[in-house]
């Protein structure tokens, strides 16, 4: 947006990563949906059914947890990479529901043979651990954490294992045994781990979708096709770079896109960071720019800030440029997409946190610990609101002057050019022109 225009170079190149730059729910689904029009292959690289992307197509709303949102564009190949953990029951359920609603996913969805599978016993462990925990993480209870733990503990079951029913059943039986012991330790009923038969319920459908995702992507790029790598959750929830321990169990940041899709980092041309025009957080953990109660309720209603997976109300706050600048650095952003600008249309004044102060010290780097982040004082700057609708704007120049000034300030503070602005949930409500 520098020099009064949008810098859309970040949206070009053969291989683009779209990554969330706050605590998730930034509107990545919408941004991926817009960019998917120009891509041939869309792949997810981490996370599981805890991510919920909401995409509006005409008047129809689709909530996708596992299948990449690119599926709503006819003819696109949609892949789940090795870095993803997949709940097969939900995955095939989503495919079947899409088919029922007239979106034909057959032959268009591929699942990495190296991806790990989430079974009912992982969900039982997730619930039991959260029930027993003194300090709750606020997980979505989908078994994602225990499935990633099994992966790094070398106890996991991969998609490829299920292609051989006997071997698959053996590995699942060992997983269930382990889960029963752990449930016992947590004081929970070990029968909640379920049976091998239950865990194998949809294993017979795996050959429909199993593929070598890294190989497919490499071939697509070699053939000059465009590939979009779609992240789930956000930078501040990354297991290494987020507000540990209130984080998700995978690396959400752009570096993980290469690992989780099965390609080398040099294959990636651009990284688009998605930021909401304000901040939200679902689940527990610090949120330095949290609104006061009245404002929290107002913006939650205006922005419809309720979790797509759990329906939980999201906590809301002012735009936090300290998080934005940190995300720009750890993701190597080449451009940002600002979403939900329209939600701020009625506010008389808008604040931006330009940085943090901690124990009297200014300009501290983004803290490594949740307790420090809890203790920081945001340093605010107040900008005048625009108090006019932005939902019909299709060019940057259509936006009120104060809205452009707000975007410009975000861009300056994050240190990355704006490539796209979203002004409504619909596919058409997007600005990619100066
Ligand atoms: P994601 O997981 O990052 O894709 O985010 P979610 O899907 O959980 O949340 C984004 C929500 O905001 C969805 O309900 C979208 O339809 C909606 N949304 C996306 N972009 C915009 C926008 O620019 N304005 C408004 N009002 N809603 C938007």
Tab-separated table of C-alpha atoms and ligand atoms in Angstrom:
chain	number	residue	atom	x	y	z
A	1	UNK	CA	0.000	0.000	0.000
A	2	UNK	CA	3.070	2.204	0.159
A	3	UNK	CA	2.771	5.237	-2.150
A	4	UNK	CA	-0.993	5.084	-1.851
A	5	UNK	CA	-1.375	1.720	-3.596
A	6	UNK	CA	-1.626	-1.934	-2.726
A	7	UNK	CA	1.443	-4.047	-3.164
A	8	UNK	CA	-0.025	-7.176	-4.689
A	9	UNK	CA	3.348	-8.688	-5.637
A	10	UNK	CA	2.967	-10.896	-2.553
A	11	UNK	CA	-0.039	-12.554	-4.151
A	12	UNK	CA	1.955	-13.658	-7.179
A	13	UNK	CA	4.598	-16.367	-7.683
A	14	UNK	CA	4.151	-20.089	-8.153
A	15	UNK	CA	4.017	-21.112	-4.526
A	16	UNK	CA	2.329	-18.932	-1.904
A	17	UNK	CA	1.853	-19.619	1.786
A	18	UNK	CA	-1.156	-18.104	3.582
A	19	UNK	CA	-0.517	-17.897	7.296
A	20	UNK	CA	-2.480	-16.532	10.263
A	21	UNK	CA	-0.622	-13.767	12.108
A	22	UNK	CA	-2.590	-13.472	15.347
A	23	UNK	CA	-4.344	-16.117	17.490
A	24	UNK	CA	-6.155	-17.809	14.631
A	25	UNK	CA	-9.598	-16.993	13.160
A	26	UNK	CA	-8.072	-14.159	11.130
A	27	UNK	CA	-10.211	-14.995	8.109
A	28	UNK	CA	-7.642	-17.207	6.372
A	29	UNK	CA	-10.474	-19.228	4.816
A	30	UNK	CA	-11.749	-16.116	3.026
A	31	UNK	CA	-8.270	-15.073	1.843
A	32	UNK	CA	-7.474	-18.596	0.617
A	33	UNK	CA	-10.858	-18.691	-1.107
A	34	UNK	CA	-10.050	-15.458	-2.974
A	35	UNK	CA	-6.537	-16.605	-3.948
A	36	UNK	CA	-7.655	-20.139	-4.819
A	37	UNK	CA	-9.300	-18.777	-7.961
A	38	UNK	CA	-5.832	-18.329	-9.477
A	39	UNK	CA	-4.269	-21.523	-8.074
A	40	UNK	CA	-4.281	-25.112	-9.322
A	41	UNK	CA	-3.418	-26.910	-6.100
A	42	UNK	CA	-4.359	-25.926	-2.540
A	43	UNK	CA	-2.745	-27.815	0.339
A	44	UNK	CA	-3.004	-27.675	4.099
A	45	UNK	CA	0.256	-28.252	5.962
A	46	UNK	CA	-0.572	-28.575	9.683
A	47	UNK	CA	-3.354	-28.748	12.243
A	48	UNK	CA	-6.402	-30.923	12.254
A	49	UNK	CA	-10.134	-30.669	12.729
A	50	UNK	CA	-9.587	-27.987	15.391
A	51	UNK	CA	-9.375	-25.431	12.602
A	52	UNK	CA	-12.684	-24.217	11.250
A	53	UNK	CA	-12.683	-22.173	8.067
A	54	UNK	CA	-15.904	-20.409	7.202
A	55	UNK	CA	-16.526	-19.501	3.575
A	56	UNK	CA	-19.622	-17.830	2.182
A	57	UNK	CA	-20.529	-18.769	-1.364
A	58	UNK	CA	-23.503	-16.758	-2.541
A	59	UNK	CA	-25.888	-17.172	0.366
A	60	UNK	CA	-24.554	-20.560	1.350
A	61	UNK	CA	-22.199	-20.926	4.268
A	62	UNK	CA	-19.647	-23.735	4.307
A	63	UNK	CA	-17.691	-24.562	7.431
A	64	UNK	CA	-14.720	-26.745	6.612
A	65	UNK	CA	-12.576	-28.358	9.257
A	66	UNK	CA	-10.408	-30.733	7.263
A	67	UNK	CA	-10.901	-30.315	3.542
A	68	UNK	CA	-9.057	-27.198	2.250
A	69	UNK	CA	-11.476	-24.380	1.452
A	70	UNK	CA	-10.204	-24.390	-2.160
A	71	UNK	CA	-12.652	-27.250	-2.727
A	72	UNK	CA	-15.366	-24.646	-3.319
A	73	UNK	CA	-13.643	-23.688	-6.588
A	74	UNK	CA	-14.480	-26.270	-9.257
A	75	UNK	CA	-11.563	-28.254	-10.639
A	76	UNK	CA	-8.951	-27.443	-7.997
A	77	UNK	CA	-6.867	-30.201	-6.459
A	78	UNK	CA	-7.053	-30.005	-2.647
A	79	UNK	CA	-4.462	-31.767	-0.532
A	80	UNK	CA	-3.736	-32.474	3.109
A	81	UNK	CA	0.010	-32.669	3.672
A	82	UNK	CA	2.054	-34.888	5.957
A	83	UNK	CA	2.073	-32.189	8.668
A	84	UNK	CA	-1.694	-32.479	9.135
A	85	UNK	CA	-3.383	-34.848	11.583
A	86	UNK	CA	-6.622	-36.135	10.160
A	87	UNK	CA	-9.800	-37.373	11.793
A	88	UNK	CA	-10.963	-39.730	9.061
A	89	UNK	CA	-14.564	-39.964	10.239
A	90	UNK	CA	-14.941	-36.204	10.099
A	91	UNK	CA	-12.887	-35.948	6.894
A	92	UNK	CA	-15.021	-38.407	4.916
A	93	UNK	CA	-18.142	-36.895	6.529
A	94	UNK	CA	-17.101	-33.490	5.182
A	95	UNK	CA	-16.453	-34.947	1.717
A	96	UNK	CA	-19.883	-36.614	1.713
A	97	UNK	CA	-21.653	-33.430	2.893
A	98	UNK	CA	-19.932	-31.396	0.178
A	99	UNK	CA	-21.115	-33.944	-2.401
A	100	UNK	CA	-24.680	-33.716	-1.036
A	101	UNK	CA	-24.572	-29.923	-1.409
A	102	UNK	CA	-23.500	-30.133	-5.035
A	103	UNK	CA	-19.742	-29.564	-4.616
A	104	UNK	CA	-18.219	-32.687	-6.098
A	105	UNK	CA	-14.994	-33.493	-4.256
A	106	UNK	CA	-14.373	-36.850	-5.980
A	107	UNK	CA	-10.888	-37.145	-7.441
A	108	UNK	CA	-10.064	-33.650	-6.189
A	109	UNK	CA	-9.082	-34.425	-2.597
A	110	UNK	CA	-5.778	-36.068	-1.668
A	111	UNK	CA	-4.448	-37.056	1.737
A	112	UNK	CA	-0.745	-37.607	2.405
A	113	UNK	CA	0.236	-41.198	3.128
A	114	UNK	CA	2.577	-39.680	5.739
A	115	UNK	CA	-0.148	-37.770	7.611
A	116	UNK	CA	-1.049	-39.023	11.080
A	117	UNK	CA	-4.559	-40.165	11.930
A	118	UNK	CA	-6.621	-38.923	14.894
A	119	UNK	CA	-8.626	-41.753	16.465
A	120	UNK	CA	-11.426	-41.749	19.067
A	121	UNK	CA	-8.867	-42.709	21.713
A	122	UNK	CA	-6.982	-39.456	21.068
A	123	UNK	CA	-10.206	-37.551	21.681
A	124	UNK	CA	-10.812	-39.474	24.902
A	125	UNK	CA	-7.277	-38.567	26.035
A	126	UNK	CA	-7.794	-34.908	25.104
A	127	UNK	CA	-10.970	-34.666	27.194
A	128	UNK	CA	-9.563	-36.595	30.141
A	129	UNK	CA	-6.358	-34.501	30.221
A	130	UNK	CA	-8.283	-31.231	30.053
A	131	UNK	CA	-10.695	-32.417	32.800
A	132	UNK	CA	-7.762	-33.368	35.036
A	133	UNK	CA	-5.661	-30.248	34.318
A	134	UNK	CA	-5.271	-27.613	36.987
A	135	UNK	CA	-4.391	-25.039	34.318
A	136	UNK	CA	-6.579	-25.564	31.291
A	137	UNK	CA	-5.282	-24.855	27.781
A	138	UNK	CA	-8.801	-24.514	26.378
A	139	UNK	CA	-8.345	-27.138	23.660
A	140	UNK	CA	-11.081	-27.881	21.157
A	141	UNK	CA	-11.172	-31.473	22.444
A	142	UNK	CA	-10.702	-32.959	18.959
A	143	UNK	CA	-7.747	-35.169	19.893
A	144	UNK	CA	-5.245	-33.063	17.959
A	145	UNK	CA	-2.788	-32.634	20.852
A	146	UNK	CA	-2.674	-36.356	21.742
A	147	UNK	CA	-2.308	-37.288	18.038
A	148	UNK	CA	0.718	-34.969	17.661
A	149	UNK	CA	2.114	-36.335	20.939
A	150	UNK	CA	1.788	-39.853	19.552
A	151	UNK	CA	3.551	-38.691	16.374
A	152	UNK	CA	6.596	-37.278	18.185
A	153	UNK	CA	6.461	-40.196	20.645
A	154	UNK	CA	6.722	-42.512	17.603
A	155	UNK	CA	3.476	-44.227	18.555
A	156	UNK	CA	1.377	-42.662	15.823
A	157	UNK	CA	-0.597	-44.354	13.073
A	158	UNK	CA	-0.168	-42.904	9.596
A	159	UNK	CA	-2.473	-42.990	6.596
A	160	UNK	CA	-0.046	-45.380	4.871
A	161	UNK	CA	-0.410	-47.846	7.777
A	162	UNK	CA	-4.135	-48.105	7.095
A	163	UNK	CA	-3.534	-49.156	3.500
A	164	UNK	CA	-2.480	-52.484	5.027
A	165	UNK	CA	-5.426	-53.417	7.248
A	166	UNK	CA	-3.563	-55.987	9.353
A	167	UNK	CA	-0.616	-53.715	10.131
A	168	UNK	CA	-2.945	-50.781	10.679
A	169	UNK	CA	-5.055	-52.725	13.181
A	170	UNK	CA	-1.922	-53.813	15.043
A	171	UNK	CA	-0.643	-50.264	15.404
A	172	UNK	CA	-4.088	-49.044	16.496
A	173	UNK	CA	-4.291	-51.828	19.098
A	174	UNK	CA	-0.978	-50.623	20.552
A	175	UNK	CA	-2.264	-47.045	20.549
A	176	UNK	CA	-5.410	-48.108	22.402
A	177	UNK	CA	-3.364	-50.025	24.975
A	178	UNK	CA	-1.268	-46.928	25.590
A	179	UNK	CA	-4.382	-44.749	25.803
A	180	UNK	CA	-6.025	-47.096	28.333
A	181	UNK	CA	-2.979	-46.869	30.630
A	182	UNK	CA	-2.915	-43.090	30.331
A	183	UNK	CA	-6.679	-42.785	30.984
A	184	UNK	CA	-6.217	-44.907	34.099
A	185	UNK	CA	-3.425	-42.569	35.267
A	186	UNK	CA	-5.723	-39.593	34.722
A	187	UNK	CA	-8.431	-41.253	36.808
A	188	UNK	CA	-10.711	-41.631	33.780
A	189	UNK	CA	-12.638	-44.684	32.572
A	190	UNK	CA	-10.277	-46.632	30.321
A	191	UNK	CA	-13.186	-47.986	28.293
A	192	UNK	CA	-13.362	-44.477	26.778
A	193	UNK	CA	-10.409	-45.519	24.586
A	194	UNK	CA	-12.852	-47.566	22.470
A	195	UNK	CA	-12.044	-50.537	20.270
A	196	UNK	CA	-9.905	-51.317	17.222
A	197	UNK	CA	-13.098	-51.926	15.200
A	198	UNK	CA	-14.415	-48.441	16.042
A	199	UNK	CA	-11.059	-46.877	15.162
A	200	UNK	CA	-10.975	-48.738	11.834
A	201	UNK	CA	-14.543	-47.703	10.929
A	202	UNK	CA	-13.722	-45.736	7.781
A	203	UNK	CA	-10.217	-47.103	7.099
A	204	UNK	CA	-11.626	-48.900	4.049
A	205	UNK	CA	-12.089	-45.546	2.312
A	206	UNK	CA	-8.448	-44.467	2.661
A	207	UNK	CA	-7.371	-45.739	-0.805
A	208	UNK	CA	-9.866	-43.246	-2.351
A	209	UNK	CA	-7.682	-40.363	-1.208
A	210	UNK	CA	-4.173	-41.549	-0.183
A	211	UNK	CA	-1.351	-39.896	-2.153
A	212	UNK	CA	2.222	-38.630	-1.931
A	213	UNK	CA	1.461	-34.934	-1.412
A	214	UNK	CA	5.066	-33.670	-1.602
A	215	UNK	CA	5.507	-35.437	-4.935
A	216	UNK	CA	2.238	-34.055	-6.290
A	217	UNK	CA	3.188	-30.502	-5.323
A	218	UNK	CA	6.708	-30.807	-6.782
A	219	UNK	CA	5.211	-32.085	-10.042
A	220	UNK	CA	2.627	-29.312	-10.147
A	221	UNK	CA	5.306	-26.641	-9.629
A	222	UNK	CA	7.550	-28.233	-12.253
A	223	UNK	CA	4.626	-28.087	-14.693
A	224	UNK	CA	4.268	-24.332	-14.040
A	225	UNK	CA	1.122	-24.648	-11.926
A	226	UNK	CA	0.303	-22.395	-8.990
A	227	UNK	CA	0.226	-23.857	-5.494
A	228	UNK	CA	-1.314	-22.338	-2.381
A	229	UNK	CA	-0.261	-23.627	1.031
A	230	UNK	CA	-2.936	-22.938	3.632
A	231	UNK	CA	-2.051	-22.588	7.314
A	232	UNK	CA	-4.416	-23.186	10.206
A	233	UNK	CA	-4.580	-21.326	13.540
A	234	UNK	CA	-2.122	-18.443	13.873
A	235	UNK	CA	1.430	-17.393	14.668
A	236	UNK	CA	0.721	-16.648	18.344
A	237	UNK	CA	-0.559	-20.243	18.684
A	238	UNK	CA	2.562	-21.833	17.138
A	239	UNK	CA	4.010	-24.461	19.482
A	240	UNK	CA	7.459	-22.770	19.353
A	241	UNK	CA	6.721	-19.125	18.614
A	242	UNK	CA	3.344	-18.734	20.319
A	243	UNK	CA	2.328	-17.957	23.877
A	244	UNK	CA	3.422	-21.317	25.259
A	245	UNK	CA	1.819	-23.316	26.871
A	246	UNK	CA	-1.412	-21.727	25.560
A	247	UNK	CA	-0.663	-22.867	22.037
A	248	UNK	CA	-1.662	-25.496	19.535
A	249	UNK	CA	0.394	-28.670	19.125
A	250	UNK	CA	1.961	-27.896	15.754
A	251	UNK	CA	4.102	-25.262	14.074
A	252	UNK	CA	1.655	-22.928	12.387
A	253	UNK	CA	4.254	-20.539	10.966
A	254	UNK	CA	5.364	-20.353	7.337
A	255	UNK	CA	8.495	-22.479	7.813
A	256	UNK	CA	6.221	-25.374	8.673
A	257	UNK	CA	4.558	-25.065	5.267
A	258	UNK	CA	7.598	-26.602	3.569
A	259	UNK	CA	7.963	-29.382	6.137
A	260	UNK	CA	4.250	-30.111	6.372
A	261	UNK	CA	3.617	-30.150	2.629
A	262	UNK	CA	6.734	-32.165	1.831
A	263	UNK	CA	8.634	-29.615	-0.279
A	264	UNK	CA	11.863	-27.659	0.258
A	265	UNK	CA	11.778	-24.069	1.576
A	266	UNK	CA	13.309	-22.779	-1.668
A	267	UNK	CA	10.116	-23.800	-3.505
A	268	UNK	CA	8.163	-21.069	-1.689
A	269	UNK	CA	7.920	-17.702	-3.464
A	270	UNK	CA	5.726	-15.608	-1.199
A	271	UNK	CA	4.156	-15.577	2.254
A	272	UNK	CA	0.883	-13.731	2.822
A	273	UNK	CA	0.115	-13.006	6.472
A	274	UNK	CA	-3.550	-12.654	7.387
A	275	UNK	CA	-4.372	-10.123	10.108
A	276	UNK	CA	-7.776	-9.137	11.327
A	277	UNK	CA	-8.243	-5.350	11.647
A	278	UNK	CA	-8.565	-5.956	15.407
A	279	UNK	CA	-7.579	-8.895	17.621
A	280	UNK	CA	-9.448	-11.960	18.849
A	281	UNK	CA	-8.540	-14.980	20.857
A	282	UNK	CA	-10.472	-18.127	21.706
A	283	UNK	CA	-9.267	-20.434	24.462
A	284	UNK	CA	-7.164	-19.404	27.431
A	285	UNK	CA	-3.962	-17.395	27.636
A	286	UNK	CA	-2.930	-13.728	27.643
A	287	UNK	CA	-4.458	-11.112	25.331
A	288	UNK	CA	-2.671	-7.791	26.021
A	289	UNK	CA	-5.000	-5.526	24.005
A	290	UNK	CA	-8.283	-7.001	25.337
A	291	UNK	CA	-11.237	-4.590	25.243
A	292	UNK	CA	-13.189	-3.599	28.319
A	293	UNK	CA	-16.418	-5.559	28.790
A	294	UNK	CA	-18.786	-3.238	26.893
A	295	UNK	CA	-16.490	-2.880	23.882
A	296	UNK	CA	-15.762	-6.615	23.938
A	297	UNK	CA	-19.448	-7.401	23.617
A	298	UNK	CA	-20.005	-4.764	20.923
A	299	UNK	CA	-17.195	-5.958	18.642
A	300	UNK	CA	-18.020	-9.634	19.257
A	301	UNK	CA	-21.538	-8.983	17.990
A	302	UNK	CA	-20.407	-6.780	15.077
A	303	UNK	CA	-17.768	-9.292	13.999
A	304	UNK	CA	-19.707	-12.468	14.828
A	305	UNK	CA	-16.763	-13.599	16.917
A	306	UNK	CA	-17.840	-17.057	17.977
A	307	UNK	CA	-15.613	-20.094	17.310
A	308	UNK	CA	-16.378	-22.001	14.079
A	309	UNK	CA	-15.469	-25.324	15.740
A	310	UNK	CA	-16.775	-24.903	19.273
A	311	UNK	CA	-19.148	-21.900	19.136
A	312	UNK	CA	-17.199	-20.430	22.056
A	313	UNK	CA	-17.270	-16.603	22.266
A	314	UNK	CA	-13.918	-15.146	21.242
A	315	UNK	CA	-12.272	-12.489	23.383
A	316	UNK	CA	-11.737	-9.301	21.370
A	317	UNK	CA	-9.251	-6.434	21.529
A	318	UNK	CA	-7.516	-3.627	19.628
A	319	UNK	CA	-5.094	-4.356	16.793
A	320	UNK	CA	-1.782	-5.384	18.315
A	321	UNK	CA	1.098	-4.290	16.100
A	322	UNK	CA	3.624	-5.953	18.436
A	323	UNK	CA	2.096	-9.307	17.470
A	324	UNK	CA	1.922	-8.198	13.821
A	325	UNK	CA	5.599	-7.191	13.638
A	326	UNK	CA	6.620	-10.392	15.397
A	327	UNK	CA	4.562	-12.434	12.942
A	328	UNK	CA	6.157	-10.553	10.025
A	329	UNK	CA	9.583	-11.587	11.293
A	330	UNK	CA	8.986	-15.245	12.196
A	331	UNK	CA	7.019	-15.917	9.016
A	332	UNK	CA	9.157	-13.848	6.646
A	333	UNK	CA	6.006	-12.173	5.339
A	334	UNK	CA	6.092	-10.657	1.871
A	335	UNK	CA	2.625	-9.132	2.172
A	336	UNK	CA	-0.355	-8.861	4.524
A	337	UNK	CA	-4.071	-9.332	3.984
A	338	UNK	CA	-6.164	-7.262	6.400
A	339	UNK	CA	-9.594	-8.771	7.041
A	340	UNK	CA	-12.817	-7.592	8.681
A	341	UNK	CA	-12.079	-3.904	8.259
A	342	UNK	CA	-15.870	-3.402	7.942
A	343	UNK	CA	-16.404	-4.550	11.541
A	344	UNK	CA	-14.842	-1.271	12.713
A	345	UNK	CA	-17.054	0.913	10.455
A	346	UNK	CA	-19.154	2.377	13.281
A	347	UNK	CA	-16.452	3.124	15.847
A	348	UNK	CA	-15.721	6.806	16.565
A	349	UNK	CA	-12.125	6.111	17.599
A	350	UNK	CA	-9.810	3.192	17.003
A	351	UNK	CA	-6.745	2.316	19.012
A	352	UNK	CA	-3.635	0.447	17.895
A	353	UNK	CA	-1.069	-1.004	20.264
A	354	UNK	CA	2.263	0.087	18.800
A	355	UNK	CA	4.364	-1.928	21.249
A	356	UNK	CA	4.637	-3.071	24.854
A	357	UNK	CA	6.070	-1.746	28.077
A	358	UNK	CA	7.164	-4.191	30.766
A	359	UNK	CA	8.173	-3.070	34.263
A	360	UNK	CA	8.825	0.459	32.989
A	361	UNK	CA	10.915	-0.692	30.033
A	362	UNK	CA	9.644	0.382	26.618
A	363	UNK	CA	9.885	-1.333	23.224
A	364	UNK	CA	10.496	-4.802	24.596
A	365	UNK	CA	10.619	-7.650	22.072
A	366	UNK	CA	7.616	-9.993	21.919
A	367	UNK	CA	8.023	-11.971	25.161
A	368	UNK	CA	8.831	-15.675	25.206
A	369	UNK	CA	6.563	-16.483	28.152
A	370	UNK	CA	2.831	-16.279	28.705
A	371	UNK	CA	3.342	-14.717	32.153
A	372	UNK	CA	5.377	-11.843	30.695
A	373	UNK	CA	2.801	-11.305	27.977
A	374	UNK	CA	0.193	-11.217	30.738
A	375	UNK	CA	2.185	-8.500	32.494
A	376	UNK	CA	2.956	-6.198	29.544
A	377	UNK	CA	1.226	-2.855	29.148
A	378	UNK	CA	0.364	-2.075	25.536
A	379	UNK	CA	1.355	1.399	24.341
A	380	UNK	CA	-1.622	2.797	22.424
A	381	UNK	CA	-2.060	5.279	19.663
A	382	UNK	CA	-5.592	6.554	18.932
A	383	UNK	CA	-6.789	7.152	15.392
A	384	UNK	CA	-10.101	8.706	14.336
A	385	UNK	CA	-12.696	6.233	13.070
A	386	UNK	CA	-14.325	6.613	9.638
A	387	UNK	CA	-17.954	5.981	10.653
A	388	UNK	CA	-19.032	5.057	7.146
A	389	UNK	CA	-19.702	1.676	5.516
A	390	UNK	CA	-16.746	0.057	3.737
A	391	UNK	CA	-18.554	-3.102	2.585
A	392	UNK	CA	-19.087	-1.823	-0.964
A	393	UNK	CA	-15.493	-0.657	-1.487
A	394	UNK	CA	-13.715	-2.608	-4.224
A	395	UNK	CA	-10.678	-0.377	-4.637
A	396	UNK	CA	-8.497	1.164	-1.992
A	397	UNK	CA	-9.473	4.612	-3.251
A	398	UNK	CA	-13.154	3.787	-2.473
A	399	UNK	CA	-12.337	3.643	1.243
A	400	UNK	CA	-12.861	6.650	3.528
A	401	UNK	CA	-9.662	8.611	4.155
A	402	UNK	CA	-9.524	7.591	7.848
A	403	UNK	CA	-9.835	3.912	6.928
A	404	UNK	CA	-6.894	4.266	4.536
A	405	UNK	CA	-4.906	6.058	7.250
A	406	UNK	CA	-5.658	3.201	9.650
A	407	UNK	CA	-4.487	0.610	7.125
A	408	UNK	CA	-1.395	2.653	6.369
A	409	UNK	CA	-0.505	2.764	10.061
A	410	UNK	CA	-0.929	-1.028	10.364
A	411	UNK	CA	1.350	-1.471	7.382
A	412	UNK	CA	4.008	0.839	8.864
A	413	UNK	CA	3.976	-0.806	12.250
A	414	UNK	CA	3.952	-4.384	10.940
A	415	UNK	CA	6.634	-3.426	8.435
A	416	UNK	CA	5.039	-5.336	5.558
A	417	UNK	CA	3.081	-4.010	2.576
A	418	UNK	CA	-0.654	-4.642	2.431
A	419	UNK	CA	-1.610	-6.847	-0.509
A	420	UNK	CA	-5.312	-7.316	0.132
A	421	UNK	CA	-8.119	-5.876	2.278
A	422	UNK	CA	-11.311	-7.764	3.064
A	423	UNK	CA	-14.478	-5.750	3.772
A	424	UNK	CA	-17.087	-8.470	4.226
A	425	UNK	CA	-17.552	-12.203	4.384
A	426	UNK	CA	-18.444	-12.609	0.691
A	427	UNK	CA	-15.905	-13.595	-1.943
A	428	UNK	CA	-16.594	-10.367	-3.842
A	429	UNK	CA	-16.023	-8.145	-0.800
A	430	UNK	CA	-12.318	-7.786	-1.286
A	431	UNK	CA	-9.892	-5.064	-2.340
A	432	UNK	CA	-6.872	-5.981	-4.430
A	433	UNK	CA	-6.797	-2.829	-6.564
A	434	UNK	CA	-5.470	0.623	-5.660
B	1	LIG	P1	-10.187	-18.605	9.650
B	1	LIG	O1	-10.129	-19.862	10.449
B	1	LIG	O2	-8.924	-17.800	9.799
B	1	LIG	O3	-10.581	-18.818	8.236
B	1	LIG	O4	-11.288	-17.680	10.296
B	1	LIG	P2	-12.823	-18.055	10.638
B	1	LIG	O5	-13.451	-18.680	9.456
B	1	LIG	O6	-12.900	-18.746	11.932
B	1	LIG	O7	-13.391	-16.623	10.912
B	1	LIG	C1	-13.548	-15.712	9.955
B	1	LIG	C2	-15.020	-15.311	9.959
B	1	LIG	O8	-15.117	-14.013	9.494
B	1	LIG	C3	-15.868	-16.131	9.032
B	1	LIG	O9	-17.167	-16.232	9.554
B	1	LIG	C4	-15.864	-15.336	7.740
B	1	LIG	O10	-17.021	-15.533	6.946
B	1	LIG	C5	-15.834	-13.954	8.277
B	1	LIG	N1	-15.093	-12.994	7.472
B	1	LIG	C6	-13.946	-13.181	6.749
B	1	LIG	N2	-13.542	-12.013	6.224
B	1	LIG	C7	-14.430	-11.081	6.611
B	1	LIG	C8	-14.534	-9.670	6.418
B	1	LIG	O11	-13.698	-9.019	5.776
B	1	LIG	N3	-15.594	-9.040	7.016
B	1	LIG	C9	-16.526	-9.706	7.753
B	1	LIG	N4	-17.523	-9.007	8.303
B	1	LIG	N5	-16.454	-11.031	7.957
B	1	LIG	C10	-15.426	-11.691	7.406
